[in-house]
Coordinates of N, CA and C in Angstrom, one line a residue:
M29 N -14.0 2.9 -15.5 CA -13.3 1.6 -15.4 C -13.1 1.3 -13.9
N30 N -13.4 0.1 -13.6 CA -13.2 -0.4 -12.2 C -11.8 -0.8 -12.0
T31 N -11.1 -0.3 -10.9 CA -9.7 -0.6 -10.7 C -9.5 -1.7 -9.6
Y32 N -10.6 -2.3 -9.1 CA -10.6 -3.3 -8.1 C -10.6 -4.7 -8.8
N33 N -9.8 -5.6 -8.2 CA -9.7 -7.0 -8.7 C -10.8 -7.8 -8.2
P34 N -11.7 -8.4 -9.0 CA -12.8 -9.2 -8.6 C -12.4 -10.4 -7.8
N35 N -11.2 -10.9 -7.9 CA -10.7 -12.0 -7.1 C -10.4 -11.7 -5.7
D36 N -10.4 -10.4 -5.4 CA -10.2 -9.9 -4.0 C -11.5 -9.9 -3.2
F37 N -12.6 -10.0 -3.9 CA -13.9 -9.8 -3.3 C -14.7 -11.2 -3.3
V38 N -15.4 -11.5 -2.2 CA -16.2 -12.7 -2.1 C -17.6 -12.5 -1.9
N39 N -18.5 -13.4 -2.3 CA -19.9 -13.4 -2.0 C -20.1 -14.0 -0.6
P40 N -20.7 -13.3 0.3 CA -20.8 -13.8 1.7 C -21.9 -14.9 2.0
Q41 N -22.1 -15.7 1.0 CA -23.0 -16.8 1.2 C -22.3 -18.1 1.7
Q42 N -23.0 -18.9 2.4 CA -22.3 -20.2 2.9 C -21.9 -21.0 1.8
V43 N -20.8 -21.8 2.0 CA -20.3 -22.7 1.0 C -20.1 -24.1 1.5
R44 N -19.9 -25.0 0.7 CA -19.6 -26.4 1.1 C -18.1 -26.5 1.2
S45 N -17.6 -27.1 2.3 CA -16.2 -27.2 2.5 C -15.6 -28.3 1.6
P46 N -14.5 -28.1 1.0 CA -13.9 -29.1 0.2 C -13.1 -30.1 1.1
Y47 N -13.0 -29.8 2.3 CA -12.2 -30.7 3.3 C -13.1 -31.7 3.9
S48 N -14.2 -31.3 4.5 CA -15.1 -32.2 5.2 C -16.5 -32.4 4.6
G49 N -16.8 -31.5 3.7 CA -18.2 -31.6 3.1 C -19.2 -30.8 3.9
E50 N -18.9 -30.3 5.0 CA -19.8 -29.6 5.9 C -20.1 -28.2 5.3
T51 N -21.1 -27.5 5.8 CA -21.4 -26.2 5.4 C -20.6 -25.2 6.2
A52 N -19.9 -24.3 5.5 CA -19.0 -23.3 6.1 C -19.7 -21.9 5.9
R53 N -19.9 -21.2 7.0 CA -20.5 -19.9 7.0 C -19.4 -18.9 7.2
P54 N -19.5 -17.7 6.6 CA -18.5 -16.7 6.7 C -18.4 -16.0 8.1
I55 N -17.2 -15.7 8.6 CA -17.1 -14.9 9.8 C -16.6 -13.5 9.2
I56 N -17.4 -12.5 9.6 CA -17.2 -11.2 9.0 C -16.6 -10.3 10.1
S57 N -15.5 -9.6 9.6 CA -14.8 -8.7 10.5 C -14.4 -7.4 9.7
N58 N -14.1 -6.4 10.5 CA -13.7 -5.1 9.9 C -12.3 -4.7 10.4
Y59 N -11.6 -3.9 9.5 CA -10.4 -3.3 9.9 C -10.2 -2.0 9.2
S60 N -9.5 -1.0 9.8 CA -9.3 0.3 9.2 C -7.9 0.5 8.8
E61 N -7.7 1.1 7.6 CA -6.3 1.3 7.1 C -6.4 2.4 6.1
G62 N -5.5 3.4 6.2 CA -5.4 4.5 5.2 C -6.7 5.3 5.0
G63 N -7.5 5.5 6.1 CA -8.7 6.3 6.0 C -9.9 5.6 5.4
K64 N -9.7 4.2 5.3 CA -10.8 3.4 4.7 C -11.1 2.3 5.7
T65 N -12.3 1.8 5.8 CA -12.7 0.7 6.6 C -13.0 -0.5 5.6
Y66 N -12.3 -1.6 5.9 CA -12.5 -2.8 5.0 C -13.3 -3.8 5.8
E67 N -14.3 -4.4 5.1 CA -15.1 -5.4 5.7 C -14.7 -6.7 4.9
Q68 N -14.3 -7.7 5.7 CA -13.9 -9.0 5.1 C -14.6 -10.2 5.6
A69 N -14.7 -11.2 4.8 CA -15.3 -12.5 5.2 C -14.2 -13.6 5.2
V70 N -14.2 -14.4 6.2 CA -13.3 -15.6 6.2 C -14.1 -16.8 6.4
F71 N -13.9 -17.8 5.5 CA -14.6 -19.1 5.5 C -13.7 -20.1 6.0
T72 N -14.0 -20.8 7.1 CA -13.2 -21.9 7.6 C -14.1 -23.2 7.7
D73 N -13.4 -24.3 7.6 CA -14.1 -25.6 7.7 C -14.5 -25.8 9.2
P74 N -15.8 -26.1 9.5 CA -16.2 -26.2 10.9 C -15.7 -27.4 11.6
V75 N -15.2 -28.4 10.8 CA -14.7 -29.7 11.5 C -13.2 -29.6 11.6
T76 N -12.5 -29.3 10.6 CA -11.0 -29.3 10.6 C -10.4 -28.0 11.0
G77 N -11.1 -26.8 10.8 CA -10.5 -25.5 11.1 C -9.7 -25.0 9.9
Q78 N -9.6 -25.7 8.8 CA -8.9 -25.2 7.7 C -9.5 -24.0 7.1
M79 N -8.7 -23.0 6.7 CA -9.3 -21.9 6.0 C -9.6 -22.3 4.6
I80 N -10.8 -22.0 4.1 CA -11.3 -22.3 2.8 C -11.0 -21.1 1.8
K81 N -11.4 -19.9 2.2 CA -11.1 -18.7 1.4 C -11.4 -17.5 2.3
K82 N -10.9 -16.4 1.8 CA -11.2 -15.1 2.5 C -11.1 -14.0 1.5
G83 N -11.9 -13.0 1.7 CA -11.9 -11.9 0.8 C -12.7 -10.7 1.3
L84 N -12.6 -9.6 0.6 CA -13.3 -8.4 1.0 C -14.8 -8.4 0.6
L85 N -15.6 -7.8 1.4 CA -17.0 -7.6 1.1 C -17.3 -6.2 0.7
S86 N -16.6 -5.2 1.4 CA -16.8 -3.8 1.0 C -15.6 -3.0 1.5
I87 N -15.5 -1.8 0.9 CA -14.6 -0.8 1.3 C -15.4 0.5 1.5
K88 N -15.2 1.1 2.7 CA -16.0 2.3 3.1 C -15.1 3.4 3.5
A89 N -15.5 4.7 3.3 CA -14.7 5.8 3.8 C -14.9 5.8 5.3
T90 N -13.8 5.9 6.1 CA -13.9 5.9 7.5 C -14.6 7.1 8.1
D91 N -14.4 8.3 7.5 CA -15.0 9.5 8.1 C -16.4 9.7 7.8
T92 N -16.9 9.3 6.6 CA -18.3 9.5 6.2 C -19.1 8.2 6.3
G93 N -18.5 7.1 6.3 CA -19.2 5.8 6.3 C -19.8 5.4 4.9
E94 N -19.5 6.3 3.9 CA -20.0 6.0 2.5 C -19.3 4.8 1.9
T95 N -20.1 3.9 1.3 CA -19.5 2.7 0.7 C -18.9 3.1 -0.6
L96 N -17.6 2.9 -0.7 CA -16.8 3.2 -1.9 C -17.0 2.1 -3.0
V97 N -16.9 0.8 -2.5 CA -17.1 -0.3 -3.4 C -17.5 -1.5 -2.6
D98 N -18.3 -2.4 -3.2 CA -18.7 -3.6 -2.5 C -18.6 -4.8 -3.5
W99 N -18.7 -6.0 -3.0 CA -18.5 -7.2 -3.8 C -19.5 -7.3 -5.0
Q100 N -20.7 -6.8 -4.8 CA -21.7 -6.9 -5.9 C -21.3 -6.0 -7.1
T101 N -20.9 -4.7 -6.8 CA -20.5 -3.8 -7.9 C -19.3 -4.3 -8.6
V102 N -18.3 -4.8 -7.8 CA -17.1 -5.3 -8.5 C -17.4 -6.5 -9.4
H103 N -18.2 -7.5 -8.9 CA -18.5 -8.7 -9.7 C -19.4 -8.4 -10.9
S104 N -20.3 -7.4 -10.7 CA -21.2 -7.1 -11.9 C -20.4 -6.3 -12.9
G105 N -19.4 -5.5 -12.5 CA -18.6 -4.8 -13.4 C -17.7 -5.7 -14.2
A106 N -17.2 -6.8 -13.5 CA -16.3 -7.7 -14.1 C -17.0 -8.6 -15.2
S107 N -18.3 -8.8 -15.0 CA -19.0 -9.7 -15.9 C -19.6 -9.0 -17.1
N108 N -19.5 -7.6 -17.1 CA -20.0 -6.9 -18.2 C -18.8 -6.6 -19.2
T109 N -18.7 -7.5 -20.1 CA -17.7 -7.4 -21.1 C -18.2 -7.2 -22.5
T110 N -17.5 -6.6 -23.3 CA -17.9 -6.4 -24.7 C -17.1 -7.3 -25.7
Q111 N -17.6 -7.7 -26.7 CA -16.9 -8.4 -27.7 C -16.8 -7.6 -29.0
S112 N -15.6 -7.6 -29.6 CA -15.5 -7.0 -30.9 C -15.3 -8.1 -31.9
R113 N -15.7 -7.8 -33.1 CA -15.6 -8.8 -34.2 C -14.5 -8.5 -35.1

């Protein structure tokens, strides 16, 4: 069972800004906390500077560099649901 919230992770593809209609590209940065390295993307409107959204791309172990989880695995795990009748 995946314990990560899919709403915390974003797809790093360019998006259309709801403020100006221009194309917004993600700015990717990293930070370390608690023995893990977090890679995040921030989308801002290129005209107004308004932040559109931000979220995680991946979480890696700081010492080994091994990817613990990324946005693709979190989103694919969230879309695999079962239905009972």
